[in-house]
XYZ file of C-alpha atoms in Angstrom:
573
model
C 0.000 0.000 0.000
C 1.230 3.420 -0.816
C 2.084 5.727 2.015
C -0.254 8.452 0.741
C -3.156 6.043 0.639
C -2.522 4.908 4.248
C -2.456 8.503 5.472
C -5.732 9.224 3.714
C -7.479 6.237 5.344
C -6.098 7.102 8.784
C -7.303 10.662 8.471
C -10.719 9.527 7.360
C -11.013 7.089 10.287
C -10.047 9.748 12.805
C -12.652 12.090 11.282
C -15.359 9.438 11.549
C -14.571 8.769 15.210
C -14.573 12.494 15.988
C -17.922 12.947 14.244
C -19.557 10.089 16.127
C -18.236 11.402 19.461
C -19.636 14.862 18.676
C -23.037 13.326 17.862
C -23.065 11.274 21.087
C -22.081 14.302 23.184
C -24.821 16.390 21.560
C -27.435 13.679 22.279
C -26.549 13.316 25.963
C -26.781 17.092 26.496
C -30.215 17.502 24.867
C -32.088 14.354 25.916
C -34.115 14.867 29.157
C -33.595 12.368 31.920
C -36.461 10.246 33.276
C -37.918 11.429 36.556
C -41.187 11.594 38.472
C -42.206 15.124 39.323
C -44.412 14.843 42.400
C -42.807 16.798 45.201
C -43.399 20.310 43.872
C -47.000 19.881 42.730
C -49.791 21.921 44.339
C -51.495 20.210 47.273
C -54.739 19.424 45.457
C -53.156 18.550 42.086
C -53.783 14.843 41.653
C -51.746 13.634 38.656
C -51.771 10.795 36.158
C -48.943 9.002 34.273
C -48.250 9.028 30.538
C -46.993 5.797 29.038
C -43.266 5.556 28.189
C -42.452 5.479 24.479
C -39.171 5.166 22.476
C -38.660 7.696 19.705
C -35.653 7.178 17.301
C -33.227 10.089 16.843
C -32.931 10.962 13.155
C -31.060 13.652 11.224
C -32.810 15.921 8.810
C -32.646 14.141 5.441
C -32.049 11.086 3.228
C -32.591 7.385 3.814
C -31.325 5.574 6.881
C -28.710 2.867 6.620
C -29.683 -0.499 7.992
C -26.380 -1.043 9.777
C -26.116 2.177 11.797
C -29.501 3.799 11.643
C -27.881 7.125 10.583
C -28.788 9.103 7.478
C -25.714 9.930 5.349
C -25.793 12.431 2.476
C -22.298 13.908 2.479
C -18.748 12.646 2.995
C -17.939 11.585 6.555
C -15.359 14.296 6.812
C -18.219 16.838 6.952
C -20.353 14.922 9.481
C -19.506 17.254 12.354
C -20.950 20.191 10.432
C -24.348 18.514 9.941
C -27.479 19.832 11.742
C -29.650 17.243 13.570
C -33.184 17.460 15.013
C -33.374 15.576 18.301
C -37.016 15.308 19.557
C -37.428 14.962 23.345
C -38.067 11.444 24.539
C -41.546 10.771 26.032
C -41.010 9.548 29.596
C -43.139 8.771 32.678
C -43.471 12.454 33.561
C -46.834 12.904 35.372
C -49.124 15.689 34.209
C -52.230 17.262 35.825
C -55.476 15.435 35.017
C -57.004 18.678 33.731
C -54.598 18.590 30.768
C -55.606 15.081 29.712
C -59.297 14.709 30.615
C -62.544 16.597 30.566
C -63.989 17.601 33.927
C -67.378 18.266 35.422
C -68.016 19.696 38.884
C -71.124 19.043 40.971
C -71.736 20.927 44.210
C -74.476 19.583 46.502
C -75.615 21.341 49.693
C -77.897 19.992 52.408
C -79.617 22.993 53.992
C -81.606 20.918 56.502
C -80.793 19.747 60.011
C -80.922 16.044 59.123
C -78.799 13.800 56.907
C -80.242 13.143 53.448
C -79.860 10.430 50.813
C -78.590 11.549 47.414
C -78.780 9.771 44.047
C -76.672 11.032 41.141
C -76.636 10.401 37.371
C -79.389 7.831 36.765
C -81.171 9.837 34.095
C -83.088 7.052 32.336
C -85.453 6.512 35.278
C -85.433 10.244 36.097
C -85.307 9.614 39.861
C -85.152 12.621 42.185
C -81.774 13.865 43.349
C -83.145 13.571 46.901
C -86.715 12.793 47.938
C -88.510 14.963 50.520
C -88.776 13.677 54.061
C -92.055 13.922 56.007
C -90.774 16.958 57.909
C -90.301 18.902 54.653
C -93.723 20.462 54.976
C -92.777 23.213 52.507
C -92.624 20.524 49.806
C -96.312 19.601 50.056
C -98.257 19.680 46.811
C -101.998 19.305 46.271
C -104.073 17.651 43.552
C -107.835 17.999 43.288
C -109.921 14.918 42.546
C -113.181 15.960 40.889
C -116.506 14.202 40.520
C -116.668 14.324 36.726
C -115.452 11.694 34.252
C -113.775 8.512 35.408
C -112.413 10.108 38.576
C -113.996 11.365 41.719
C -116.758 10.673 44.199
C -120.477 10.832 44.568
C -122.564 13.799 45.672
C -121.610 15.732 48.812
C -118.593 13.714 50.023
C -118.163 13.780 53.790
C -116.223 11.229 55.864
C -113.097 9.637 54.414
C -110.728 6.842 55.492
C -107.719 4.973 54.047
C -107.915 1.186 54.392
C -104.548 -0.330 55.434
C -105.708 -3.714 54.128
C -105.513 -2.657 50.477
C -104.358 0.966 50.533
C -107.627 2.179 49.006
C -109.519 5.292 50.087
C -113.210 5.093 51.020
C -115.441 8.202 50.854
C -118.968 8.535 52.231
C -121.227 10.431 49.776
C -124.069 11.750 51.890
C -126.482 12.805 49.159
C -125.939 9.935 46.714
C -126.257 7.078 49.227
C -122.969 5.578 48.107
C -119.352 4.931 48.986
C -116.606 5.817 46.490
C -113.408 3.757 46.501
C -110.239 5.336 45.118
C -107.107 3.405 44.180
C -103.660 4.365 45.438
C -103.316 6.914 42.609
C -106.537 8.686 43.571
C -108.594 7.296 40.688
C -112.146 6.040 41.169
C -112.138 2.232 41.228
C -115.471 1.212 42.779
C -118.790 2.767 43.711
C -120.673 0.897 46.441
C -124.384 1.720 46.543
C -125.958 1.308 49.981
C -129.457 -0.165 50.432
C -132.077 2.471 51.203
C -134.778 0.264 52.776
C -137.515 2.267 51.056
C -136.157 5.683 52.098
C -136.246 7.962 49.014
C -133.279 9.962 50.349
C -131.176 6.949 51.121
C -129.342 6.275 54.374
C -127.240 9.464 54.270
C -123.725 8.057 54.922
C -121.579 10.636 56.687
C -118.605 8.974 58.399
C -116.505 5.783 58.213
C -113.826 3.831 60.016
C -111.862 0.655 59.258
C -110.941 -2.502 61.191
C -107.156 -2.194 61.488
C -106.194 -5.379 63.376
C -104.053 -7.278 60.859
C -104.413 -10.570 62.723
C -108.209 -10.437 62.789
C -110.511 -12.107 60.220
C -112.314 -8.742 60.095
C -109.141 -6.881 59.046
C -109.916 -4.405 56.276
C -113.682 -4.249 56.792
C -115.102 -0.718 56.566
C -117.895 0.529 58.843
C -120.184 3.326 57.572
C -122.402 5.585 59.675
C -125.869 6.112 58.149
C -127.279 9.315 59.681
C -130.823 9.129 58.342
C -130.922 5.338 58.507
C -129.959 5.346 62.229
C -127.590 2.511 61.501
C -124.139 1.461 60.380
C -123.296 -0.648 57.315
C -120.433 -3.163 57.176
C -118.496 -3.321 53.889
C -116.461 -6.437 53.124
C -113.058 -6.445 51.485
C -114.812 -7.496 48.255
C -116.643 -4.109 48.255
C -120.058 -5.574 49.089
C -122.460 -4.580 51.869
C -122.352 -7.463 54.349
C -124.717 -6.210 57.043
C -126.606 -3.214 58.424
C -126.850 -2.765 62.225
C -129.320 -0.376 63.947
C -127.805 2.069 66.495
C -129.015 5.274 68.208
C -130.816 8.291 66.784
C -128.961 10.305 64.133
C -125.488 8.800 64.333
C -122.866 11.156 62.850
C -119.445 9.837 63.882
C -117.720 6.472 64.285
C -114.327 5.219 65.526
C -112.644 1.800 65.780
C -111.016 1.108 69.148
C -107.744 -0.698 68.453
C -107.362 -1.842 72.074
C -110.643 -3.734 72.549
C -111.645 -4.160 68.858
C -115.001 -2.419 69.320
C -116.817 0.346 67.477
C -117.976 3.616 69.078
C -120.805 5.536 67.377
C -121.855 9.060 68.414
C -125.634 9.541 68.268
C -126.079 13.319 68.087
C -129.862 13.408 68.561
C -130.017 11.334 71.769
C -126.703 12.242 73.498
C -125.403 8.679 73.569
C -122.597 6.500 72.256
C -123.356 3.018 70.919
C -120.712 0.312 71.378
C -120.586 -2.580 68.880
C -118.616 -5.793 69.273
C -116.941 -6.448 65.894
C -116.934 -10.218 66.416
C -120.664 -10.610 67.132
C -121.690 -7.414 65.261
C -124.226 -6.485 67.956
C -124.605 -3.411 70.154
C -123.272 -4.301 73.604
C -123.446 -0.914 75.391
C -125.184 2.431 75.125
C -123.307 5.140 77.043
C -124.832 8.478 78.042
C -122.466 11.391 77.261
C -122.732 15.170 76.933
C -125.024 17.167 74.696
C -124.911 16.581 70.929
C -121.885 14.257 70.600
C -120.387 14.745 67.143
C -116.818 13.405 67.096
C -114.808 10.562 68.705
C -111.044 10.075 69.098
C -109.472 6.863 70.461
C -106.269 6.717 72.519
C -104.205 4.020 70.715
C -102.557 2.689 73.896
C -105.079 3.010 76.710
C -108.189 2.407 74.632
C -109.873 5.498 76.083
C -112.528 7.125 73.887
C -112.781 10.929 73.913
C -116.250 12.026 72.843
C -116.606 15.648 71.719
C -119.951 17.084 72.829
C -120.633 20.041 70.536
C -123.800 21.056 72.405
C -122.144 21.851 75.738
C -118.464 22.259 74.673
C -117.218 19.326 76.734
C -115.249 16.102 76.310
C -116.555 12.830 77.790
C -113.834 10.295 78.641
C -114.772 6.599 78.303
C -112.369 3.849 79.362
C -111.711 0.600 77.470
C -114.318 -1.160 79.630
C -116.974 1.237 78.273
C -117.360 3.281 81.471
C -117.657 7.062 81.519
C -114.822 8.216 83.798
C -114.542 11.983 83.386
C -115.914 15.074 81.692
C -113.584 17.898 80.632
C -115.300 21.263 80.223
C -113.717 23.361 77.477
C -115.549 26.589 78.257
C -118.789 28.304 77.411
C -119.486 30.529 74.447
C -117.255 28.779 71.914
C -117.885 26.216 69.197
C -115.824 23.024 69.188
C -115.736 20.751 66.152
C -113.120 17.967 66.110
C -110.278 16.447 68.121
C -106.947 14.652 67.497
C -104.525 12.805 69.756
C -100.729 13.211 69.552
C -98.475 10.556 71.122
C -95.623 13.067 70.841
C -97.106 15.109 73.671
C -99.815 12.791 75.085
C -102.229 15.660 74.542
C -105.683 15.712 73.028
C -106.159 18.752 70.761
C -109.627 20.312 70.520
C -110.526 22.624 67.626
C -112.444 25.764 68.572
C -113.762 27.205 65.306
C -115.400 30.263 66.838
C -112.170 31.470 68.460
C -109.779 30.241 65.726
C -107.728 28.334 68.283
C -106.725 24.788 69.170
C -106.879 23.858 72.866
C -104.550 21.141 74.240
C -105.805 18.826 76.988
C -103.028 17.273 79.115
C -104.253 13.712 79.453
C -102.233 12.919 82.551
C -104.351 15.467 84.444
C -107.202 16.222 81.976
C -106.399 19.921 82.348
C -106.399 22.498 79.566
C -103.156 23.869 78.196
C -102.403 27.206 76.558
C -104.470 27.751 73.391
C -102.699 27.705 70.014
C -103.694 30.431 67.548
C -104.387 28.986 64.078
C -106.114 30.146 60.881
C -109.596 31.502 60.298
C -112.540 29.244 61.248
C -110.657 25.980 61.872
C -112.626 22.786 61.564
C -110.691 19.603 60.689
C -107.602 18.327 62.527
C -105.301 15.300 62.341
C -102.006 14.001 63.689
C -99.376 12.970 61.114
C -97.521 9.925 62.505
C -94.611 10.242 60.060
C -93.495 13.718 61.091
C -95.182 14.279 64.457
C -96.993 17.436 63.288
C -100.591 18.431 63.885
C -102.469 19.634 60.772
C -105.363 22.030 61.382
C -107.648 22.733 58.421
C -109.005 26.292 58.411
C -112.238 26.662 56.435
C -112.252 30.460 56.640
C -109.090 30.925 54.566
C -108.536 27.466 53.026
C -105.214 26.900 54.765
C -103.588 24.300 56.963
C -101.828 25.417 60.120
C -98.902 23.117 60.967
C -98.133 22.696 64.694
C -94.980 20.909 65.913
C -94.323 18.829 69.039
C -93.544 21.985 71.034
C -97.025 23.262 70.158
C -95.553 26.054 68.058
C -96.980 27.003 64.673
C -94.214 26.216 62.174
C -96.011 27.013 58.909
C -99.306 27.830 57.236
C -99.931 26.218 53.846
C -102.572 26.607 51.151
C -103.468 23.033 50.257
C -106.789 23.263 48.509
C -110.241 23.943 49.891
C -110.810 22.868 53.511
C -114.247 21.654 54.547
C -115.387 18.746 56.674
C -113.192 15.677 56.956
C -109.510 14.821 56.723
C -107.655 11.522 56.881
C -104.115 10.318 56.328
C -102.416 7.538 54.417
C -99.218 7.154 56.481
C -97.726 4.527 54.176
C -97.656 6.932 51.221
C -97.431 10.193 53.192
C -100.728 11.488 51.813
C -103.508 13.523 53.362
C -107.057 13.561 51.980
C -109.526 16.389 52.609
C -113.171 16.434 51.499
C -115.069 19.424 50.147
C -118.810 18.519 50.108
C -120.103 21.687 48.442
C -117.677 21.438 45.511
C -117.862 17.648 45.355
C -114.078 17.328 45.353
C -111.269 15.679 47.276
C -107.914 17.350 47.902
C -105.046 14.845 47.751
C -102.089 16.358 49.619
C -98.717 14.715 49.045
C -95.093 15.727 48.444
C -93.172 17.145 45.513
C -90.780 14.827 43.680
C -87.633 16.729 44.650
C -86.668 17.874 48.128
C -86.214 21.624 48.292
C -83.584 21.384 51.043
C -80.994 19.757 48.740
C -79.375 22.327 46.467
C -77.274 21.420 43.415
C -75.476 23.619 40.910
C -77.627 24.572 37.969
C -76.053 22.557 35.170
C -76.288 19.164 36.899
C -79.575 18.087 35.305
C -78.409 19.309 31.889
C -75.138 17.385 32.280
C -77.039 14.267 33.347
C -79.051 14.396 30.138
C -75.895 14.934 28.087
C -74.252 11.823 29.544
C -77.262 9.725 28.455
C -76.491 10.484 24.804
C -72.739 10.960 25.208
C -71.538 8.449 27.811
C -68.400 9.238 29.803
C -65.687 6.925 31.102
C -64.371 7.959 34.521
C -60.629 8.362 35.057
C -60.631 9.812 38.567
C -62.940 11.531 41.090
C -62.214 13.979 43.870
C -64.711 14.488 46.723
C -64.343 17.630 48.842
C -66.443 17.688 52.036
C -67.263 20.712 54.141
C -67.128 20.282 57.906
C -65.777 17.184 59.575
C -68.269 14.505 58.480
C -68.034 12.307 55.403
C -69.939 9.250 54.245
C -68.310 5.838 54.566
C -69.685 4.020 51.536
C -70.774 5.072 48.067
C -72.975 2.543 46.256
C -72.731 2.219 42.497
C -76.095 0.887 41.317
C -76.433 -0.317 37.744
C -79.949 -0.615 36.301
C -80.381 -3.032 33.420
C -82.765 -2.677 30.499
C -84.901 -5.477 31.982
C -85.470 -3.601 35.237
C -82.967 -5.458 37.392
C -80.177 -3.767 39.315
C -76.789 -4.626 40.806
C -74.904 -2.800 43.543
C -71.182 -2.278 43.960
C -70.163 -0.602 47.243
C -67.029 1.545 47.341
C -65.551 2.165 50.786
C -64.262 5.688 51.313
C -62.062 4.596 54.192
C -59.484 3.551 51.588
C -59.198 6.951 49.961
C -57.581 10.026 51.419
C -55.873 13.041 49.940
C -52.095 12.605 49.359
C -51.404 15.568 51.653
C -53.603 14.012 54.393
C -56.431 16.486 54.055
C -59.029 14.612 56.120
C -62.068 15.786 54.153
C -60.728 15.443 50.626
C -60.995 12.003 49.036
C -59.105 11.083 45.849
C -61.133 8.103 44.581
C -59.275 5.952 42.076
C -61.563 2.964 42.712
C -64.194 4.369 40.335
C -61.840 4.430 37.348
C -63.450 2.866 34.283
C -67.054 3.298 35.483
C -69.366 4.599 32.782
C -71.865 7.458 33.262
C -74.611 6.738 30.749
C -77.949 7.225 32.499
C -78.119 3.621 33.757
C -75.684 4.102 36.629
C -76.528 5.708 39.997
C -74.199 6.952 42.718
C -75.926 6.562 46.085
C -74.587 8.208 49.225
C -75.606 10.277 52.248
C -74.905 13.961 52.798
C -74.695 15.170 56.388
C -76.800 17.977 57.849
C -75.702 21.470 56.733
C -72.948 19.949 54.603
C -71.671 20.830 51.138
C -69.978 18.215 48.950
C -68.087 19.192 45.809
C -67.464 16.354 43.342
C -64.914 16.871 40.567
C -65.048 14.123 37.956
C -62.270 13.585 35.392
C -63.534 11.644 32.384
C -63.157 10.974 28.693
C -66.026 10.899 26.235
C -66.616 7.443 24.784
C -66.545 7.029 21.026
C -69.763 5.588 19.626
C -67.878 2.636 18.150
C -66.644 1.658 21.614
C -70.003 1.774 23.448
C -70.639 -1.969 23.129
C -67.164 -2.794 24.399
C -67.580 -0.564 27.452
C -71.086 -1.908 28.108
C -69.720 -5.461 28.251
C -66.889 -4.332 30.522
C -69.321 -2.585 32.883
C -71.513 -5.664 33.006
C -68.522 -7.764 34.072
C -67.428 -5.207 36.681
C -70.922 -5.041 38.189
C -70.771 -8.785 38.936
C -67.432 -8.600 40.753
């Protein structure tokens, strides 16, 4: 080999080595190192990881050689003068969730003094966010049941009672000699015509009661007072008239005694009370009371009967053995109409329509308490066992005065026309009130949504959006005000066939990374779909606000079936 050729090759080799070293040095100075940036993040910045990827380093032009993976376009001696683009390598650097996912924020506030159940996101069934409780008297709504068409009652409806045997409502129609039976939705289901025994005006039914002993063969039978017929009629559970029993003169009121399973009937024209044994269906006692008895209330524990005597403004007390034991004088010059017993206070409450007051009687001493001022011309009264309130119907201004266990007036509500009789369906939290002159029934119930639970305005709109554009959850943050937090959140999935499955998520496993006691970073809900079939069920404490920040990604339409199958599998775990 010639000397000149050897020198040329040596020089070229040195140049190649120098160029490669320069390229390596340039790479190590510009390529970021792998690290996890967590220490300097803000306290509430929960972060997610990006997957590691390998990106090849390539110069700017020309094909790549298979042996070295380097693009060569000029002699090696000029390699060090080439310009290279070195893209940064994608590493496991963690980024804020806000940069990678969509978010929605729900803020829920419980303004009441009691804990409430909350249900989020199930939009297909349109359930309430939170249902009213019995004490939410401001959430009462009223519907009027009229006599026309397929709904309603007969002529001049008076007494009314809800039968616990079948949940149906029975109404005595005084001027049409019939009993209307409403179903649980308030629609007319049956009309029972009473026999008139040759009387052209009928028997004039005015009041009713029901046998409420579930273990008795007579459970569910309804007893009707016939004012003109001087009798009572017994209605079977098949809506037929089983028997008619004569009583005193002009009976106007009836009550079933739950302690001794007997009936008490007030005979207004002869100042007596008839007692009927419900097994033998015969009158066993006739008790002399005050003048013009017109209403009877039974003490559910002692079996005492309190007979309101409208003619001399007194109350006759009869024990469970049918003996008259006391007379409580209310006072002269006033008109008394009805009574109600409250186990909350062990007081009997007497309505005085002329003075627009309600008078408590302390039953441990039979002495009068301080009068309670109510609305104009009160008439009807009842005790609501689900909330402990007394409802006083005021005919003069068509309002109900609500009295609590401290005997304070807590509200006055307009709930339809108020006339003669009221009754309650405790199972469904409904009150019925009859209006004879208009021939209507007021059905008082509750609104669908509780007014004490407040939620930010776009929640319902967002719920509808998720029905048509399902979301896949990545992460959820719960921020609780105060010191309380719920322990378990139930994920309830409702299938198209009506079935449901529950998946509880314990919040004891989730706390904020910086140990904030009332911030929960919930990773256990990752992958859950919000699509209108899924409910989040939890409890919010009294006077508490919960902010829920949800990080999610919208699901592509083509992937809906895949995610539906995945959710179905997860719900069975």
